[in-house]
mmCIF file of C-alpha atoms and ligand atoms in Angstrom:
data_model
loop_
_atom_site.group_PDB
_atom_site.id
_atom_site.type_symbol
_atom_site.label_atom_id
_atom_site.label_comp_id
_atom_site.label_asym_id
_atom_site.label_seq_id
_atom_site.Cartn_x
_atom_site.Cartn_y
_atom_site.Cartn_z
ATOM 1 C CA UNK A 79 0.000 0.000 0.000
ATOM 2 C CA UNK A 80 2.820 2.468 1.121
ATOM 3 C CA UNK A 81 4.466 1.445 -1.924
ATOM 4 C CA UNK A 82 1.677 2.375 -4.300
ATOM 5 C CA UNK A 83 1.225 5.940 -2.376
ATOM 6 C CA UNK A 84 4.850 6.426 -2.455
ATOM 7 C CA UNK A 85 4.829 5.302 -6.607
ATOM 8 C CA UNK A 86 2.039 8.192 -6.446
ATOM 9 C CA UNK A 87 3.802 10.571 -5.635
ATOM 10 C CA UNK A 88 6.831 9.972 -7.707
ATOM 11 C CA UNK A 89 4.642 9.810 -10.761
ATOM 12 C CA UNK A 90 2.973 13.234 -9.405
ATOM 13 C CA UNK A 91 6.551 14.794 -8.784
ATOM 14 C CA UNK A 92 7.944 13.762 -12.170
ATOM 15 C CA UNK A 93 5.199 14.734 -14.310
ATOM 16 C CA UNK A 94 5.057 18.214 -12.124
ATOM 17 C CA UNK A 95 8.777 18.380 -13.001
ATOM 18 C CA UNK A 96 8.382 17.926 -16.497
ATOM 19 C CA UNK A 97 5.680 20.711 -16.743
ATOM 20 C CA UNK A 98 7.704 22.671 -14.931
ATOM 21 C CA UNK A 99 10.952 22.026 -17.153
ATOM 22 C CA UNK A 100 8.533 22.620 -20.308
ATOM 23 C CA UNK A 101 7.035 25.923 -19.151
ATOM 24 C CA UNK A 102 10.383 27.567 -18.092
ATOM 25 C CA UNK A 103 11.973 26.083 -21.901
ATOM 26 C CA UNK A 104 8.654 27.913 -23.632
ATOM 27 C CA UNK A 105 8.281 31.181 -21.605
ATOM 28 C CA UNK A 106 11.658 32.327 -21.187
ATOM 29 C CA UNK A 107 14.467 33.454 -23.418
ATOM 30 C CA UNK A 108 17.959 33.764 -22.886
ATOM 31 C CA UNK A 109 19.055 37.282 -22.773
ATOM 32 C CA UNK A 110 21.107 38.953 -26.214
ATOM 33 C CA UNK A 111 22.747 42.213 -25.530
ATOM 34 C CA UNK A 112 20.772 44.566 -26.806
ATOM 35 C CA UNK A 113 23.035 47.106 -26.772
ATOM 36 C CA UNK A 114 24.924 45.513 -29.079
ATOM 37 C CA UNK A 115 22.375 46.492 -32.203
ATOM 38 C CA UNK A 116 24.225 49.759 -33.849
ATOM 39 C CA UNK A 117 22.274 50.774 -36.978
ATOM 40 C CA UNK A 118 23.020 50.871 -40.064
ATOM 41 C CA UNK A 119 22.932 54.240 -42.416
ATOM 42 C CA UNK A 120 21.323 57.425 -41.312
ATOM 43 C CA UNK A 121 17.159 57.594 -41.679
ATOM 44 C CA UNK A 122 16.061 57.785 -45.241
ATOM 45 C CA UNK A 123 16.987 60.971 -47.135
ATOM 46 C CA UNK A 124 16.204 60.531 -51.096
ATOM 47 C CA UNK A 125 19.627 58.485 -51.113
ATOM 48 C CA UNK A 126 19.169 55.850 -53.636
ATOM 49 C CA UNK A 127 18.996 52.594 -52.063
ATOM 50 C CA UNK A 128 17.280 51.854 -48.770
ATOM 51 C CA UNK A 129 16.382 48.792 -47.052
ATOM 52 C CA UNK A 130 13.614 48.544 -43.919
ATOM 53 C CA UNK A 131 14.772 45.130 -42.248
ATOM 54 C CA UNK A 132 11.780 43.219 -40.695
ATOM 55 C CA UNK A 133 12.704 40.540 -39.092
ATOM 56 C CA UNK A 134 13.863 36.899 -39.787
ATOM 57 C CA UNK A 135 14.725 37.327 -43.725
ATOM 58 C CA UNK A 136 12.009 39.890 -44.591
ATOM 59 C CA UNK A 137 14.241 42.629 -46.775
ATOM 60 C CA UNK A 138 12.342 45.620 -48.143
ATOM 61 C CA UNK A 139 14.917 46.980 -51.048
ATOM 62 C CA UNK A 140 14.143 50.338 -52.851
ATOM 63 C CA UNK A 141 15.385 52.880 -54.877
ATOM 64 C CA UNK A 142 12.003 54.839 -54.712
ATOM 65 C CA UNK A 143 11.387 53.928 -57.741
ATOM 66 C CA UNK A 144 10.951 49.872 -57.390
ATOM 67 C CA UNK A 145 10.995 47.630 -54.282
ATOM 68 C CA UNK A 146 11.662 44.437 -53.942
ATOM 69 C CA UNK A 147 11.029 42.290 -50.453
ATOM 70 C CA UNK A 148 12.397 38.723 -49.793
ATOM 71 C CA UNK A 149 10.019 36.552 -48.165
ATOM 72 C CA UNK A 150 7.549 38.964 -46.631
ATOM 73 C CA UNK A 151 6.940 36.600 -43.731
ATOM 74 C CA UNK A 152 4.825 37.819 -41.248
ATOM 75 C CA UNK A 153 2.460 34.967 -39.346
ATOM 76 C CA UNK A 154 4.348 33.521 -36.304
ATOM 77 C CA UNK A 155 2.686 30.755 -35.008
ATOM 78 C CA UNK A 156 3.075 29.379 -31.019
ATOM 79 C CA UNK A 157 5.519 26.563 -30.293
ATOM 80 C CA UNK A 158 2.494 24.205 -29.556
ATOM 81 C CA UNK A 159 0.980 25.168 -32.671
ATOM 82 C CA UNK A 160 3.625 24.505 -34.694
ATOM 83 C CA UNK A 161 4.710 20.824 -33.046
ATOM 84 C CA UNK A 162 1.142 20.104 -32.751
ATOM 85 C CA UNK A 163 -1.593 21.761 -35.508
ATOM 86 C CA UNK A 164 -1.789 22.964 -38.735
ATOM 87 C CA UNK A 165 -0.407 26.295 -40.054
ATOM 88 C CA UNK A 166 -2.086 29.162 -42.795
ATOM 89 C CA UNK A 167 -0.971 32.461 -43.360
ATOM 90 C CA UNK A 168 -2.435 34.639 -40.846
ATOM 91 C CA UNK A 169 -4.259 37.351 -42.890
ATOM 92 C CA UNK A 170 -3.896 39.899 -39.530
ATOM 93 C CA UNK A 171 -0.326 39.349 -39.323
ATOM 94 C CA UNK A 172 -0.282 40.110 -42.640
ATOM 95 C CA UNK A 173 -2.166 43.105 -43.023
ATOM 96 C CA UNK A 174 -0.334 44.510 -39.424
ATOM 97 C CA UNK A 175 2.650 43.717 -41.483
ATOM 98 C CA UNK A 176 2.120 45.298 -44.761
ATOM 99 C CA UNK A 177 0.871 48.387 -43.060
ATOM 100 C CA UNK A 178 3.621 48.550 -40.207
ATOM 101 C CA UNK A 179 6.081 48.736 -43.048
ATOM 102 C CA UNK A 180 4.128 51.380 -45.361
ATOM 103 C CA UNK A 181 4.563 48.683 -47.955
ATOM 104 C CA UNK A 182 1.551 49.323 -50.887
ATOM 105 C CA UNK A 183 3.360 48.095 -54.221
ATOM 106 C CA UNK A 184 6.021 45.862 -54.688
ATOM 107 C CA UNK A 185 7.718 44.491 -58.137
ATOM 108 C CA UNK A 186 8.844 41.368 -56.751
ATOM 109 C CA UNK A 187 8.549 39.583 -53.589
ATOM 110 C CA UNK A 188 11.306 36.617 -53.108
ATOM 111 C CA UNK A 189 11.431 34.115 -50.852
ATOM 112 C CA UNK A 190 15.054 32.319 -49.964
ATOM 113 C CA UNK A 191 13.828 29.090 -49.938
ATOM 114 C CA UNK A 192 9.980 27.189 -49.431
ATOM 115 C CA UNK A 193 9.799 26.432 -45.648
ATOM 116 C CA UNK A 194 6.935 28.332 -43.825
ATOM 117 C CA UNK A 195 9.527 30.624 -41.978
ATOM 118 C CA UNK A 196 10.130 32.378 -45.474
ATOM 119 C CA UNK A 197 7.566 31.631 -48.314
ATOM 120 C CA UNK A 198 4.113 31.025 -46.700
ATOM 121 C CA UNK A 199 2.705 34.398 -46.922
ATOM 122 C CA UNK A 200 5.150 35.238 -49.727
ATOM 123 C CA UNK A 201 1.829 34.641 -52.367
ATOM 124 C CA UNK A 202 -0.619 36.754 -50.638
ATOM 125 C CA UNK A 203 2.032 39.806 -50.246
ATOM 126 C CA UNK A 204 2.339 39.028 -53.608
ATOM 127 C CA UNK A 205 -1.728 39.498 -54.492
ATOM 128 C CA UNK A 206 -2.193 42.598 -52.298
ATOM 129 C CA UNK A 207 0.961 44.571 -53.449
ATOM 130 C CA UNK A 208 0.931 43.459 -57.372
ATOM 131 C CA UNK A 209 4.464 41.697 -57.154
ATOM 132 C CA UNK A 210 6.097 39.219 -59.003
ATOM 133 C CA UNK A 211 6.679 35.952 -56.661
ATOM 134 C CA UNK A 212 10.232 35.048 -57.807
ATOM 135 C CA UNK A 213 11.426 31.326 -56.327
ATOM 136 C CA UNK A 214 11.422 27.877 -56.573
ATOM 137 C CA UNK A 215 9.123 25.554 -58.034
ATOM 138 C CA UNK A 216 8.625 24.456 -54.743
ATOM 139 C CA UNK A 217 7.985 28.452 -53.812
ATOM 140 C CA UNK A 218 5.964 28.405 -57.052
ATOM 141 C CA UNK A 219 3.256 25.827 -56.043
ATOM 142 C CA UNK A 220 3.102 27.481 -52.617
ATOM 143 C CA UNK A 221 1.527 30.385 -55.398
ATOM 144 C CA UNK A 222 -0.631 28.587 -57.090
ATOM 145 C CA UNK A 223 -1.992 26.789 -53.678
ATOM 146 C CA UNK A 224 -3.053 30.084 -53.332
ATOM 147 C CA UNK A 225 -4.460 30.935 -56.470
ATOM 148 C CA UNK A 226 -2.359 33.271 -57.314
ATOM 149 C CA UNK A 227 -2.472 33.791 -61.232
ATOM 150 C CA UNK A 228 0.386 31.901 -63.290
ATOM 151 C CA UNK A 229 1.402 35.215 -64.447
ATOM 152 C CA UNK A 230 2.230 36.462 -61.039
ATOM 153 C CA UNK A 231 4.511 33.465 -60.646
ATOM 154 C CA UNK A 232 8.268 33.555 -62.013
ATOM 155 C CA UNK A 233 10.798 30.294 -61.310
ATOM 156 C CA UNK A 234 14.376 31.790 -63.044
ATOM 157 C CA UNK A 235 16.694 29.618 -64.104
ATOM 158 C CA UNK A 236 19.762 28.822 -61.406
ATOM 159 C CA UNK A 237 21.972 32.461 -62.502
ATOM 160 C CA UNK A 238 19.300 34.191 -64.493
ATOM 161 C CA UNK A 239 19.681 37.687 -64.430
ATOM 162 C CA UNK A 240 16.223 39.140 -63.523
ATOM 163 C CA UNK A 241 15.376 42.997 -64.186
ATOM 164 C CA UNK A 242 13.727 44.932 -61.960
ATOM 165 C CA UNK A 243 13.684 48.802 -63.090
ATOM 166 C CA UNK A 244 17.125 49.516 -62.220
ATOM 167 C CA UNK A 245 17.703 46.653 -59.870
ATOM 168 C CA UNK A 246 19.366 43.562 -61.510
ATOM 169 C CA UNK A 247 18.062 40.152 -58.859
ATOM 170 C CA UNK A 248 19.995 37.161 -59.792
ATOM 171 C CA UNK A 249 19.196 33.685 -57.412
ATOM 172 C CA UNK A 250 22.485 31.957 -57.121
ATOM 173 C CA UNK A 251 21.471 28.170 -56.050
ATOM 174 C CA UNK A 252 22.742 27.590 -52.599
ATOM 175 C CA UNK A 253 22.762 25.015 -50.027
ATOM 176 C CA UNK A 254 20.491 25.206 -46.642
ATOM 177 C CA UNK A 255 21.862 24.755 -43.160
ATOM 178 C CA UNK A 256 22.527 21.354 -42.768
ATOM 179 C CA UNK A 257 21.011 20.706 -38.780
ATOM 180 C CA UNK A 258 23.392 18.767 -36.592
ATOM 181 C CA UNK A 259 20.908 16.029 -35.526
ATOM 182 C CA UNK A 260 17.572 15.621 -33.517
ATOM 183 C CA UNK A 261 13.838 16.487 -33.945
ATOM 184 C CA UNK A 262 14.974 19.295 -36.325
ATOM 185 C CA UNK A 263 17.222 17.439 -38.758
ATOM 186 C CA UNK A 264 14.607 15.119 -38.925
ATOM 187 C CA UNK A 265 11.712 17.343 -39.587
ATOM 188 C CA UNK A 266 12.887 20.288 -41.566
ATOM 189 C CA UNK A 267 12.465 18.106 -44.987
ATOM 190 C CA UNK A 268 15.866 19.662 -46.537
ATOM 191 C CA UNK A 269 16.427 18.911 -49.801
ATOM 192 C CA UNK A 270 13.035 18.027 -50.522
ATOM 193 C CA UNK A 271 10.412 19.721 -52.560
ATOM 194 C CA UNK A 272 6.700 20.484 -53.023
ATOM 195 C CA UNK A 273 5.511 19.486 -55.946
ATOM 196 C CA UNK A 274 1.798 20.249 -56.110
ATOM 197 C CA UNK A 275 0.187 23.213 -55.221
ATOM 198 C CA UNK A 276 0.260 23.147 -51.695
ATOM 199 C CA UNK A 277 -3.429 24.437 -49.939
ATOM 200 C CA UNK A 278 -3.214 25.433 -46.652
ATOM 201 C CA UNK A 279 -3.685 24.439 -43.444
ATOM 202 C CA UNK A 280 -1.148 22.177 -43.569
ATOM 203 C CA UNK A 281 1.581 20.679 -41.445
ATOM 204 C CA UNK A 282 4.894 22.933 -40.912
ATOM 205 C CA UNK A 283 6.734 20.180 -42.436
ATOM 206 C CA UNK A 284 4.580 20.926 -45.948
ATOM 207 C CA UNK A 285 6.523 23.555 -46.873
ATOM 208 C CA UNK A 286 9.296 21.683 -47.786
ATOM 209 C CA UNK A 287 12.299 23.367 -48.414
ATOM 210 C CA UNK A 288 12.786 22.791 -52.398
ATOM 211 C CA UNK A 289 16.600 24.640 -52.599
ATOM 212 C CA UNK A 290 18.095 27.432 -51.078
ATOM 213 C CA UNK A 291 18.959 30.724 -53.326
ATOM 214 C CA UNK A 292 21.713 33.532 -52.074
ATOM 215 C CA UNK A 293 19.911 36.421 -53.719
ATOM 216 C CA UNK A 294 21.735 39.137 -55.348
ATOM 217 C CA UNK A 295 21.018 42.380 -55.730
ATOM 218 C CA UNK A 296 22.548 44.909 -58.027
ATOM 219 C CA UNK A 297 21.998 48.855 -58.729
ATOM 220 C CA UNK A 298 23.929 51.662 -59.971
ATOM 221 C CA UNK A 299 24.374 52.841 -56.046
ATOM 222 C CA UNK A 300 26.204 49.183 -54.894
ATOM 223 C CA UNK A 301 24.996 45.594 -54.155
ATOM 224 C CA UNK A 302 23.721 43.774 -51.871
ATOM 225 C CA UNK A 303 23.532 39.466 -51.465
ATOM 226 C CA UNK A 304 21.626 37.882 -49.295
ATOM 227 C CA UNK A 305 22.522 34.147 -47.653
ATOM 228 C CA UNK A 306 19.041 33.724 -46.068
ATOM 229 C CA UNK A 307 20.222 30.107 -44.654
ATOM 230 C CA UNK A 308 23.445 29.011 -43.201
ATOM 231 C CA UNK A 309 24.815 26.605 -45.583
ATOM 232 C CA UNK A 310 26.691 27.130 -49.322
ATOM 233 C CA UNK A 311 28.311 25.611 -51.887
ATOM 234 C CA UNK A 312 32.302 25.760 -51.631
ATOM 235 C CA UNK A 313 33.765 27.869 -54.116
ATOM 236 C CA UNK A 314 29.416 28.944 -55.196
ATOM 237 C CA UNK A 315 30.357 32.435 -54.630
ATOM 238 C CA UNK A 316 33.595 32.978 -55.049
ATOM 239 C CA UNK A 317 33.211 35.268 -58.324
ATOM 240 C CA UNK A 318 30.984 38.137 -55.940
ATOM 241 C CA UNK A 319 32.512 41.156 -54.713
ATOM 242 C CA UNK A 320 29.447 42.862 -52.873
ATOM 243 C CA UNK A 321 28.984 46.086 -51.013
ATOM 244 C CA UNK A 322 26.566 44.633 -47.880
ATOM 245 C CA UNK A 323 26.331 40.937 -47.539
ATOM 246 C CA UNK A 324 23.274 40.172 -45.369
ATOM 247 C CA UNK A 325 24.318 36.867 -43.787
ATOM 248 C CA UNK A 326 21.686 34.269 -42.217
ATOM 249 C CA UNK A 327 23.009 32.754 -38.795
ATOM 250 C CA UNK A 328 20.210 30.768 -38.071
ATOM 251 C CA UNK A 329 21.356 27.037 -36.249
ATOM 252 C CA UNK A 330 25.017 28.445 -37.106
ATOM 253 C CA UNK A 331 26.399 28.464 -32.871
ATOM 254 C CA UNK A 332 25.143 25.024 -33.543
ATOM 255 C CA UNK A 333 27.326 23.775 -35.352
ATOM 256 C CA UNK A 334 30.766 22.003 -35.115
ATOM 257 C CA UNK A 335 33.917 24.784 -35.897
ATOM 258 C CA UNK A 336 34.811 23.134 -39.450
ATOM 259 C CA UNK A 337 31.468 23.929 -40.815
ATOM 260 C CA UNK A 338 31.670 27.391 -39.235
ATOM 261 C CA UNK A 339 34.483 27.892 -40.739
ATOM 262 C CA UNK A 340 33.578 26.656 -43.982
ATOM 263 C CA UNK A 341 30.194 29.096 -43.931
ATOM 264 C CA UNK A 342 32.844 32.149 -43.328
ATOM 265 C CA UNK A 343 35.391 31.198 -45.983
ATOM 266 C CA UNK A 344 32.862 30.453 -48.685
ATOM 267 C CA UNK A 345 30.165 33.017 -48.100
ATOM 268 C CA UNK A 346 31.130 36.096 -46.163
ATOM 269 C CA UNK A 347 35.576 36.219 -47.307
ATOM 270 C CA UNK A 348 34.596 34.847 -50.793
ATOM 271 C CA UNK A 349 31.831 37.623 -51.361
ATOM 272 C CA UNK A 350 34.264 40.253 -50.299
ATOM 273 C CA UNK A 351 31.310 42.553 -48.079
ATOM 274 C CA UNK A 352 32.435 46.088 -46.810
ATOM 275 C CA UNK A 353 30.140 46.150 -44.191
ATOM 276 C CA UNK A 354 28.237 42.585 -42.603
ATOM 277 C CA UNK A 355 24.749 42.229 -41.438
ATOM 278 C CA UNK A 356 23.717 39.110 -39.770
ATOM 279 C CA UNK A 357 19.622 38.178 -39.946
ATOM 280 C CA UNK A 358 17.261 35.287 -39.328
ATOM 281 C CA UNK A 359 18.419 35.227 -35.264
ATOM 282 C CA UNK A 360 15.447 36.646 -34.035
ATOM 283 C CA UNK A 361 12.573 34.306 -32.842
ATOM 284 C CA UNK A 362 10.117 32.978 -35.237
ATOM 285 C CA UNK A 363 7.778 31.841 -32.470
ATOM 286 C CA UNK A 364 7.168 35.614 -30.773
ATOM 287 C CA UNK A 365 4.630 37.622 -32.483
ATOM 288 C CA UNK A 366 6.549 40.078 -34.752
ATOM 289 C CA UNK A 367 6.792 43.323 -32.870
ATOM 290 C CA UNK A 368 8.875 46.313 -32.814
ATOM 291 C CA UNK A 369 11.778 45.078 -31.404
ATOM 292 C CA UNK A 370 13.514 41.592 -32.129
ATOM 293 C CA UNK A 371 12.798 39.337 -29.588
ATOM 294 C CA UNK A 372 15.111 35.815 -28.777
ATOM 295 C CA UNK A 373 13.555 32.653 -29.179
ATOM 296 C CA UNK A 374 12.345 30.750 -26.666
ATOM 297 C CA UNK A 375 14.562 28.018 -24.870
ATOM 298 C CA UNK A 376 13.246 25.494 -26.407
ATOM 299 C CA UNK A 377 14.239 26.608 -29.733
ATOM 300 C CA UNK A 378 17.335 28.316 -28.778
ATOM 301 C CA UNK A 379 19.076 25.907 -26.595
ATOM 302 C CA UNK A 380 17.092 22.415 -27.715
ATOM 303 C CA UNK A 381 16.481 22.542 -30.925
ATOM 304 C CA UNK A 382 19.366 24.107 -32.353
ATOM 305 C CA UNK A 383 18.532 27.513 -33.285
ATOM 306 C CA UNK A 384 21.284 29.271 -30.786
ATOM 307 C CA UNK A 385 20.952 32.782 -31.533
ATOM 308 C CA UNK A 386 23.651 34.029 -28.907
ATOM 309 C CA UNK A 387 26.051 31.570 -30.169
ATOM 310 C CA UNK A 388 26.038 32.515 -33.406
ATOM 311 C CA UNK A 389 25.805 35.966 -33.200
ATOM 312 C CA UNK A 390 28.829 35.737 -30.474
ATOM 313 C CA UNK A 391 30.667 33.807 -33.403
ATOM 314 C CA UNK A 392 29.856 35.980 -36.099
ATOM 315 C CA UNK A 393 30.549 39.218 -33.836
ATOM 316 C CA UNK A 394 33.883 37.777 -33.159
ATOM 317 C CA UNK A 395 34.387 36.656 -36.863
ATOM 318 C CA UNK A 396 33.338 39.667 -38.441
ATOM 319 C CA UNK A 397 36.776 41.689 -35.802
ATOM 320 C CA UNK A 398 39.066 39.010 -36.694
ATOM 321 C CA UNK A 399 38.503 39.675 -40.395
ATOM 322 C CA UNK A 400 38.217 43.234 -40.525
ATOM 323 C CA UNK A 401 34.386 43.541 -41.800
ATOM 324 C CA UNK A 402 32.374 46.128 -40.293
ATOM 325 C CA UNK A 403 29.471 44.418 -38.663
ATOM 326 C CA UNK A 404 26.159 46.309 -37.645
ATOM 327 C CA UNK A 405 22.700 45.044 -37.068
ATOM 328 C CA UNK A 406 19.894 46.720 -38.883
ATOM 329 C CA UNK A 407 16.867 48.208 -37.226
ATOM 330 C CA UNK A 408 13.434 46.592 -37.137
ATOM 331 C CA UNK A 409 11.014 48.369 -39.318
ATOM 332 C CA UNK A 410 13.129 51.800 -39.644
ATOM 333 C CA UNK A 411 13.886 52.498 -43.689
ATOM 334 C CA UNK A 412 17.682 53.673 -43.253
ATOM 335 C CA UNK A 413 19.683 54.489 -46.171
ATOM 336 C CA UNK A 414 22.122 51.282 -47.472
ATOM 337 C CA UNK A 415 23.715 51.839 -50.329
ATOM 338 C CA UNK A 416 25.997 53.384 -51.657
ATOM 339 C CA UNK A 417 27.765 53.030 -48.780
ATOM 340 C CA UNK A 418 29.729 55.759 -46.802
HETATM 341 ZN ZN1 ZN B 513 14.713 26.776 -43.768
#
């Protein structure tokens, strides 16, 4: 009897435990020094190229003239949502979004590769703003899930320079960040593709990845690339010589120091940058706000996504090469290029 009351109470002080673990890994964040976030550029002032950084890899480009936005991601769904139900674009988010950033027109909206973190709400931006959706296929049947018109829809060949007024976009095939191990590895479908028009709700998982672009940008005033995910091809980039190379760290504190390594060599001292930018280390769990916020534990320390890690490795990177590394603002349109 004593036995069975004592078993109790394990049971109850084990399962209290594990609630208790679970709730302190999904309410609290570990702490990034804030401080830490210089700007870049002074506010907008009719200089030719701006950018208004919004998060994650959401990149609002413009010369006043024509604007371009990768991914234009703005849902964030709950951990438990996203482990546990299906996901949509979420047509508040959205709108918030859209509005937050002043963003009416665009001429192309491009998402870095298909999972839901970049190219879910990539096809309704596209159908309120008139833009082009330039991707994958994979990005490309995301589209037509959404009925967005065929003619709205644009899948360039790997190189293909694209013209946008006087922005040249060309998406150099790339290689995603390869997970270490564990639930994510497993789940994050790398390498795989959609290839029907894909209807949401849906599982996270259904936005398979379908290839990874670095997207570059060119204009008269300078250029910009952008490595939305933390993985290359050796040698891929090694002809670039860009003015502002806006470098994806997501996972990267993750991983072991020859693959750090091999992400510096062959994507930030192959592109040649004058000044460094690192994005997608904010947390795609927290509603989108003002300010970035830092995932939760969970994500952060369990499932690989270690934002202080790799921004402590990049920060420390970034002095022992010489680039000039500065976070860009949430939501503020500061002037990029060309560059002082
Ligand atoms: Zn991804």
């Amino acid at each position: 009897m004593s036995f069975i009351r004592i078993g109790g109470y394990v049971v109850a002080a084990s399962v209290g435990a594990v609630a208790l673990a679970l709730v302190y890994l999904l309410l609290t964040s570990p702490s990034v020094d804030q401080s830490k976030f210089a700007y870049v550029g002074d506010s907008a002032n009719g200089n030719p190229v701006t950018i208004q950084y919004m998060g994650n890899t959401n990149l609002l480009v413009s010369d006043g003239e024509t604007h371009l936005l990768t991914d234009g991601w703005f849902s964030r769904f709950s951990t438990w949502k996203i482990l546990t139900g299906k996901i949509a674009p979420d047509l508040a988010a959205i709108d918030w979004g859209l509005e937050h950033a002043g963003i009416t027109e665009l001429d192309a909206v491009i998402p870095v590769h298909s999972h839901f973190d970049h190219a879910m709400d990539a096809p309704e931006v596209a159908r309120r703003t008139g833009a082009m959706l330039v991707g994958s296929e994979s990005t490309a049947n995301i589209g037509r899930g959404w009925d967005l018109p065929e003619e709205q829809i644009y899948v360039p060949e790997d190189g293909e320079v694209l013209t946008f007024g006087a922005f040249k976009v060309t998406l150099i095939k790339s290689k995603h960040f390869t997970f270490p191990g564990g639930y994510t590895s497993s789940q994050a479908a790398v390498g795989a593709t959609i290839d029907a028009p894909l209807r949401p709700p849906v599982a996270w998982q259904d936005y398979r990845e379908g290839g990874s672009y670095s997207v570059l940008v060119e204009h008269p005033s300078g250029s910009l690339l952008l490595q939305g995910s933390a993985g290359f091809v050796p040698n891929g980039l090694d002809e670039l010589d860009v003015d502002v190379l806006f470098l994806g760290i997501g996972g990267l504190g993750s991983q072991s120091a020859d693959y750090q390594n091999g992400y510096w060599q062959h994507v930030v001292m192959a592109t040649k940058p004058d000044l460094l930018v690192p994005v997608h280390w904010d947390s795609l769990t927290h509603p989108l706000g003002d300010e970035p916020r830092i995932a939760n534990r969970l994500w952060s320390d369990v499932l690989n996504f270690t934002p202080r890690q790799s921004l402590a490795y990049v920060e420390a990177q970034a002095v022992a090469s010489s680039i000039p590394l500065r976070h860009a603002p949430f939501w503020q349109e500061v002037k990029l290029l060309p560059l002082q």
